[in-house]
Coordinates of C-alpha atoms in Angstrom, one line a residue:
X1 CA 90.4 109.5 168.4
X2 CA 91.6 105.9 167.9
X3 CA 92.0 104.0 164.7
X4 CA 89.3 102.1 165.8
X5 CA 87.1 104.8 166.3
X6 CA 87.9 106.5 163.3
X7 CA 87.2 103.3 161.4
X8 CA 83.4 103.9 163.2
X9 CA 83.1 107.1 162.1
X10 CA 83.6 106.2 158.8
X11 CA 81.5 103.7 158.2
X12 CA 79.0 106.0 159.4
X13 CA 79.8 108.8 157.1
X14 CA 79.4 106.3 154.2
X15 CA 75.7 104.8 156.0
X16 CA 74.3 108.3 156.4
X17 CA 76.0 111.0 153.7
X18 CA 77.6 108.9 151.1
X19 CA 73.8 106.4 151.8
X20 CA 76.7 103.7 150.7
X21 CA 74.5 99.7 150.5
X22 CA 75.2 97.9 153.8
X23 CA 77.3 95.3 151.2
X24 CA 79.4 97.9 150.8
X25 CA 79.8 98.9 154.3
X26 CA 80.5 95.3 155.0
X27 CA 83.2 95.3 152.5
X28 CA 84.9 98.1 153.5
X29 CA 84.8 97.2 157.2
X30 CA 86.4 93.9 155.9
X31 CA 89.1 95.3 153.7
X32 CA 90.1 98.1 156.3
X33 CA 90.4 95.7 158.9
X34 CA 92.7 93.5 157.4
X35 CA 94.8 95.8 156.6
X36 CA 94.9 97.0 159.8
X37 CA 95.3 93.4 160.8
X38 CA 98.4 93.2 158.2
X39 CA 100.0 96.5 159.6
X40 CA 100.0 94.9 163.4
X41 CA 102.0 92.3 161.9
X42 CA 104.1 94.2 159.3
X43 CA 105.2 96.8 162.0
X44 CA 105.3 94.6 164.8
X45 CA 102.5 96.7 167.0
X46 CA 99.1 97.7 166.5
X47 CA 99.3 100.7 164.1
X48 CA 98.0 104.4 165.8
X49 CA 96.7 107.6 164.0
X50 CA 100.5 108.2 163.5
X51 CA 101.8 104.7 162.1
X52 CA 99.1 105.5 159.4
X53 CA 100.1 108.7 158.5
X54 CA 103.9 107.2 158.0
X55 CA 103.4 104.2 155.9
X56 CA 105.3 104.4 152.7
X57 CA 104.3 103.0 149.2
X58 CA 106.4 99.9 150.0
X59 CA 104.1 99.0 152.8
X60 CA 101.0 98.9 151.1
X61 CA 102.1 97.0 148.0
X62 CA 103.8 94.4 150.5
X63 CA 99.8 94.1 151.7
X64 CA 98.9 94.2 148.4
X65 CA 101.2 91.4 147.6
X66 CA 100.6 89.0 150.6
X67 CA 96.8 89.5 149.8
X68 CA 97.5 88.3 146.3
X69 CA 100.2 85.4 147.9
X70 CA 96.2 84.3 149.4
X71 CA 95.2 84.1 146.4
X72 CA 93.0 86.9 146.2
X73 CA 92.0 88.3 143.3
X74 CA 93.1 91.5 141.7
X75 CA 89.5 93.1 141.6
X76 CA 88.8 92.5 145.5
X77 CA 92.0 93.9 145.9
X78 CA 91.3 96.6 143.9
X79 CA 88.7 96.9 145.9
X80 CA 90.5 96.8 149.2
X81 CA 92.8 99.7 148.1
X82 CA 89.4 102.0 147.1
X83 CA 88.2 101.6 150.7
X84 CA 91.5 102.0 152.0
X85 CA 92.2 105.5 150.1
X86 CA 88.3 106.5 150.9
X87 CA 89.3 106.4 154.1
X88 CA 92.1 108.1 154.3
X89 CA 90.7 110.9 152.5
X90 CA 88.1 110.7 155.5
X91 CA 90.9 111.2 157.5
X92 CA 92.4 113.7 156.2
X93 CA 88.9 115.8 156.4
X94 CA 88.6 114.8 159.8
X95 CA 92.4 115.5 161.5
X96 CA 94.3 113.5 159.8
X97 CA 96.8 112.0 159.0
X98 CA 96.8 112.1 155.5
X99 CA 99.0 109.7 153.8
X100 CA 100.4 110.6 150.5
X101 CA 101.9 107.5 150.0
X102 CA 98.7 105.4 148.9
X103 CA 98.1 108.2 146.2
X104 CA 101.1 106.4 144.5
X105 CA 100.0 103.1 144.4
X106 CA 98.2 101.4 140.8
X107 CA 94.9 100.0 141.4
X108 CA 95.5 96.2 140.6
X109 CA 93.8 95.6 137.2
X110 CA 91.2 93.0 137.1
X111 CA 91.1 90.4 134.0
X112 CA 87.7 90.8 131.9
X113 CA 86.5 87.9 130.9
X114 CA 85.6 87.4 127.5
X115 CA 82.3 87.2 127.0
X116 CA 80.6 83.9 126.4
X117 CA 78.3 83.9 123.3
X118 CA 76.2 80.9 122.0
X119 CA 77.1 79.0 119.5
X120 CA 75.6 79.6 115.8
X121 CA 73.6 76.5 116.4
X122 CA 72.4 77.4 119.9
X123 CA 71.6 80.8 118.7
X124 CA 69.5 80.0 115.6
X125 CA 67.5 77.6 117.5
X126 CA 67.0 80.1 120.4
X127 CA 65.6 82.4 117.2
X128 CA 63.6 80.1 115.6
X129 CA 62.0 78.5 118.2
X130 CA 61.5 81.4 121.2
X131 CA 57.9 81.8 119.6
X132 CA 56.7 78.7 120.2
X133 CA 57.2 77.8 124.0
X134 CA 54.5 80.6 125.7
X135 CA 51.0 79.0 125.4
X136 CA 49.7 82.5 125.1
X137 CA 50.1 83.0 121.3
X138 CA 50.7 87.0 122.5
X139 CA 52.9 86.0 125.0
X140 CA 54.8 83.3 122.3
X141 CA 55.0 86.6 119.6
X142 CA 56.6 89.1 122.3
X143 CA 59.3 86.6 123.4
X144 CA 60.4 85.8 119.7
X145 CA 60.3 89.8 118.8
X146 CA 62.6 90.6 122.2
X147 CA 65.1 87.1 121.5
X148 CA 65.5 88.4 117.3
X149 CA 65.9 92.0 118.8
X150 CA 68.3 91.0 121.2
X151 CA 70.2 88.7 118.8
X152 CA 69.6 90.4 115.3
X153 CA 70.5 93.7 116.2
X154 CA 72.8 93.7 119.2
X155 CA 70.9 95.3 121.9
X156 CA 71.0 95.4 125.4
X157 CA 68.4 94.3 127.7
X158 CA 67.6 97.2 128.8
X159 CA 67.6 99.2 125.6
X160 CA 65.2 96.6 124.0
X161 CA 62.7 96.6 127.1
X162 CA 63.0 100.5 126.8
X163 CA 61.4 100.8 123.6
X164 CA 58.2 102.5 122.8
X165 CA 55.4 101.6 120.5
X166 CA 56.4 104.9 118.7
X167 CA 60.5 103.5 118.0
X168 CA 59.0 100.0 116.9
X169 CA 60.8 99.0 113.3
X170 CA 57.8 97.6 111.4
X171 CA 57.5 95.3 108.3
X172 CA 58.1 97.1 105.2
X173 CA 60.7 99.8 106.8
X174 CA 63.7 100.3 105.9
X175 CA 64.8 103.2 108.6
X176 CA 67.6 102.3 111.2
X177 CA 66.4 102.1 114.7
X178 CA 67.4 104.8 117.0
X179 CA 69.0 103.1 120.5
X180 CA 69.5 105.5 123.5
X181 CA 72.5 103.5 125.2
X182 CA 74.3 103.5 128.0
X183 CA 74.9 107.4 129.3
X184 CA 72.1 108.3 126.9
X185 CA 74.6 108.2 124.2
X186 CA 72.1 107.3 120.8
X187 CA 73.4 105.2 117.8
X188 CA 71.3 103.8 115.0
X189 CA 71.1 100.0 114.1
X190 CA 70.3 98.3 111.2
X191 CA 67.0 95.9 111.3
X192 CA 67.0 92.7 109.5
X193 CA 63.4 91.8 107.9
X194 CA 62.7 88.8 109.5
X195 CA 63.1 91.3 113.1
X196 CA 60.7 93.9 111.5
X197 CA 58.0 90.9 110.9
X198 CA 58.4 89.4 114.3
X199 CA 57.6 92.8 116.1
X200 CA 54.9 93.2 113.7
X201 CA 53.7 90.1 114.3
X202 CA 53.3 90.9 118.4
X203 CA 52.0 94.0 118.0
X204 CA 49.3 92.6 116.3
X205 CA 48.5 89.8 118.9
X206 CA 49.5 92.1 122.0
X207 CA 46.1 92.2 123.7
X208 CA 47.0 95.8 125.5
X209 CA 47.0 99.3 124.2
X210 CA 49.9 100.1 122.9
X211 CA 50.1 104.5 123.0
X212 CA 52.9 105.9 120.6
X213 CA 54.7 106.9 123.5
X214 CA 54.2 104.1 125.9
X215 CA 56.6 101.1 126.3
X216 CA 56.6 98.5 123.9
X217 CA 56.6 95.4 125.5
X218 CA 54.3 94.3 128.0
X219 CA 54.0 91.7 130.8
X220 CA 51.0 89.5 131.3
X221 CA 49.2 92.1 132.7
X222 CA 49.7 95.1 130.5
X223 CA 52.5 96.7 132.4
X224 CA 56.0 97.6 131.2
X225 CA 58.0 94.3 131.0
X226 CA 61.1 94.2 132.9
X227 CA 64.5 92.5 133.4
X228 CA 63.2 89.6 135.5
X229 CA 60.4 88.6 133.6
X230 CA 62.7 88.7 130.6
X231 CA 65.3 86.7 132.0
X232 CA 62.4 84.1 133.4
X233 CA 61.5 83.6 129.8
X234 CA 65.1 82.9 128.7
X235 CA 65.2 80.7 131.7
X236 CA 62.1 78.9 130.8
X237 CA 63.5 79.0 126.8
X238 CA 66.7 77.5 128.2
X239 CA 65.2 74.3 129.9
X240 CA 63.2 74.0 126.8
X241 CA 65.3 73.8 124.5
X242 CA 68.3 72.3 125.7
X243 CA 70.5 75.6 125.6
X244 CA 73.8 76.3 127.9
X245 CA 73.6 77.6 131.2
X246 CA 74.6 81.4 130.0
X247 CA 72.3 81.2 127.3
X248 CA 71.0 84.9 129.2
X249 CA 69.8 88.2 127.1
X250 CA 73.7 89.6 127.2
X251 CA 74.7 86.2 125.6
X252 CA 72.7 87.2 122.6
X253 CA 74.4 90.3 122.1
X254 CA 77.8 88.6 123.0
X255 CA 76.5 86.2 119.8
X256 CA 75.7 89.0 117.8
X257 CA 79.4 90.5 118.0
X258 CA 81.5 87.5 117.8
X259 CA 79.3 86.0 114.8
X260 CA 79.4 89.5 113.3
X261 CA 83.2 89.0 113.7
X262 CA 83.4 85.5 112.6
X263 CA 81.9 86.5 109.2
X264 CA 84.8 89.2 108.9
X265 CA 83.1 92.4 109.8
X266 CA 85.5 95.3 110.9
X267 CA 86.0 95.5 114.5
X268 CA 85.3 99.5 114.3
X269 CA 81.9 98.6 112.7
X270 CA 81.0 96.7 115.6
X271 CA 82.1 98.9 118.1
X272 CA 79.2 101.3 116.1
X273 CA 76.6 98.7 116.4
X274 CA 77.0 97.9 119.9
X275 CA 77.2 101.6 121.3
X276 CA 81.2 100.7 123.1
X277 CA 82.7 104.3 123.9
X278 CA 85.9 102.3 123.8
X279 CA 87.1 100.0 120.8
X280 CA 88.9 98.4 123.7
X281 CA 85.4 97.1 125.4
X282 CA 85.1 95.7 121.7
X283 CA 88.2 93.8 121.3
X284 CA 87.8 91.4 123.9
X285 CA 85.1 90.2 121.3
X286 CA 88.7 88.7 119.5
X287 CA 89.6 86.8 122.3
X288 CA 86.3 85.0 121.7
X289 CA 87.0 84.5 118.5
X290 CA 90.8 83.4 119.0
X291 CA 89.3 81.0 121.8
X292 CA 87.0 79.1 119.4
X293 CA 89.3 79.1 116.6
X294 CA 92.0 77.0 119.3
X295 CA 89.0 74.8 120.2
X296 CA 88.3 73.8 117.0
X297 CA 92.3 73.3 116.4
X298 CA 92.6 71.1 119.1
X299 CA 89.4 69.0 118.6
X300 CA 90.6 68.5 114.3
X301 CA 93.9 69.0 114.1
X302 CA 95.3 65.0 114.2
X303 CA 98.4 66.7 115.8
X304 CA 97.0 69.0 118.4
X305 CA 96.6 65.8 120.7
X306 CA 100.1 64.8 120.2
X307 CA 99.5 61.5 117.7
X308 CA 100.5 60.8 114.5

């Protein structure tokens, strides 16, 4: 079998047993191919079953490094080198050659950004005034309750939307609420009062039954509420008000970290709050930090721009 026709094969092993998304299948097809554009060039022929099996760890970080020279960045070339070793492990299934070479190359590491929270400002008048943009008065209650939810205790999206009536922190509680996380992993956050009144306040006004058991937060027509709409009505909240462009649902927990942080609270602590398996996830809320802290130096300090 040729290289080309192995390169088939595998793209049909990932269609119909790994049921890989035809983006993926695309970007595999793409990666593998230039490298095996790179090795025709590199070894001065079009590489066979053979050539592949005889590369050496030089030759893929010299691919590795003329994809970067391209300026491409180190997570599509991370994930160049995942198809590239899926593939060879296809290989190897499948006749060969296996390559133990690539099993020695790092993964290049791609930068996280930090994340982008709102300013104080931005996010107290996202708070205060989420309630009143929905003419529904219902529909004006359940937006405020998700944005203090979102903001005043840390949440996810998807955590907060997968509430039910039955976990609802109500006025006059004091009890943490219990947040099934990412990998089902549960933690318990604290609820400010003023998030406590707000869901009390839509629960009163929500038109639709709300069983013990049965989501909290409802769309226009009684059903569960779900990412999209939420993100419509940030959208909408957005326009409204004025707000930056990633003024999104994650941005309030972003702003619920790096305020949290701002006002001295222990990086381990927040780590707890936010549900992070790593504390590493959680530092990059100090970058944040350290970045506002330089743009306020530069905009105050009357030597930052070089005067006086």
């Amino acid at each position: 079998m040729t290289v080309d026709a192995a390169l088939t094969s595998f793209l049909d092993w990932l269609a119909a047993e790994r049921r890989a998304s035809p983006a993926t299948i695309t970007a595999y097809r793409h990666d593998i191919a230039t490298f095996l554009g790179f090795l025709t060039r590199h070894l001065g022929a079009a590489p066979d079953r053979a050539a592949l099996g005889a590369l050496t760890a030089a030759d893929f970080r010299a691919w590795l490094a003329e994809r970067a020279a391209e300026g491409v960045t180190n997570a599509t070339r991370a994930r160049g080198l995942a198809a590239l070793r899926s593939f060879y492990r296809f290989l190897a299934r499948n006749g060969g050659p296996d390559c133990p070479a690539i099993r020695l190359i790092a993964t290049p590491r791609a930068r996280v950004p930090a994340p982008r929270a709102l300013s104080r400002i931005d996010a107290e008048t996202l708070a205060a005034e989420a309630g009143t943009l929905a003419d529904e008065p219902w529909i004006a209650a359940r937006d405020a309750a998700l944005v203090l939810l979102l903001y005043g205790c840390g949440l996810r999206a998807a955590e907060a939307l997968g509430l039910t009536r039955r976990d609802a922190p109500l006025p006059g509680g004091s009890a943490s609420l219990r947040v099934r996380g990412k990998g089902s992993k549960e933690r318990d956050v604290p609820v400010l009062p003023v998030v406590r009144e707000a869901i009390g306040d839509y629960i009163r006004l929500c038109p639709h039954p709300l069983a013990p058991d049965a989501p909290l937060f409802r769309g226009v027509r009684g059903g569960p509420l779900n990412d999209r709409l939420l993100r419509l009505a940030l959208a909408r909240a957005r326009a409204a008000l004025g707000l930056p462009d990633h003024a999104s649902p994650h941005a309030l927990r972003h702003s619920f970290a790096t305020h949290l942080l701002q006002a001295g609270a222990d990086l381990r602590a927040i780590q707890e709050l936010l549900g992070h398996a790593s504390l590493s996830t959680t530092q990059r809320y100090t970058a944040v930090d350290e970045a506002q802290v330089m743009a306020v130096w530069q905009r105050a300090h009357p030597r930052a721009a070089g005067t006086g």
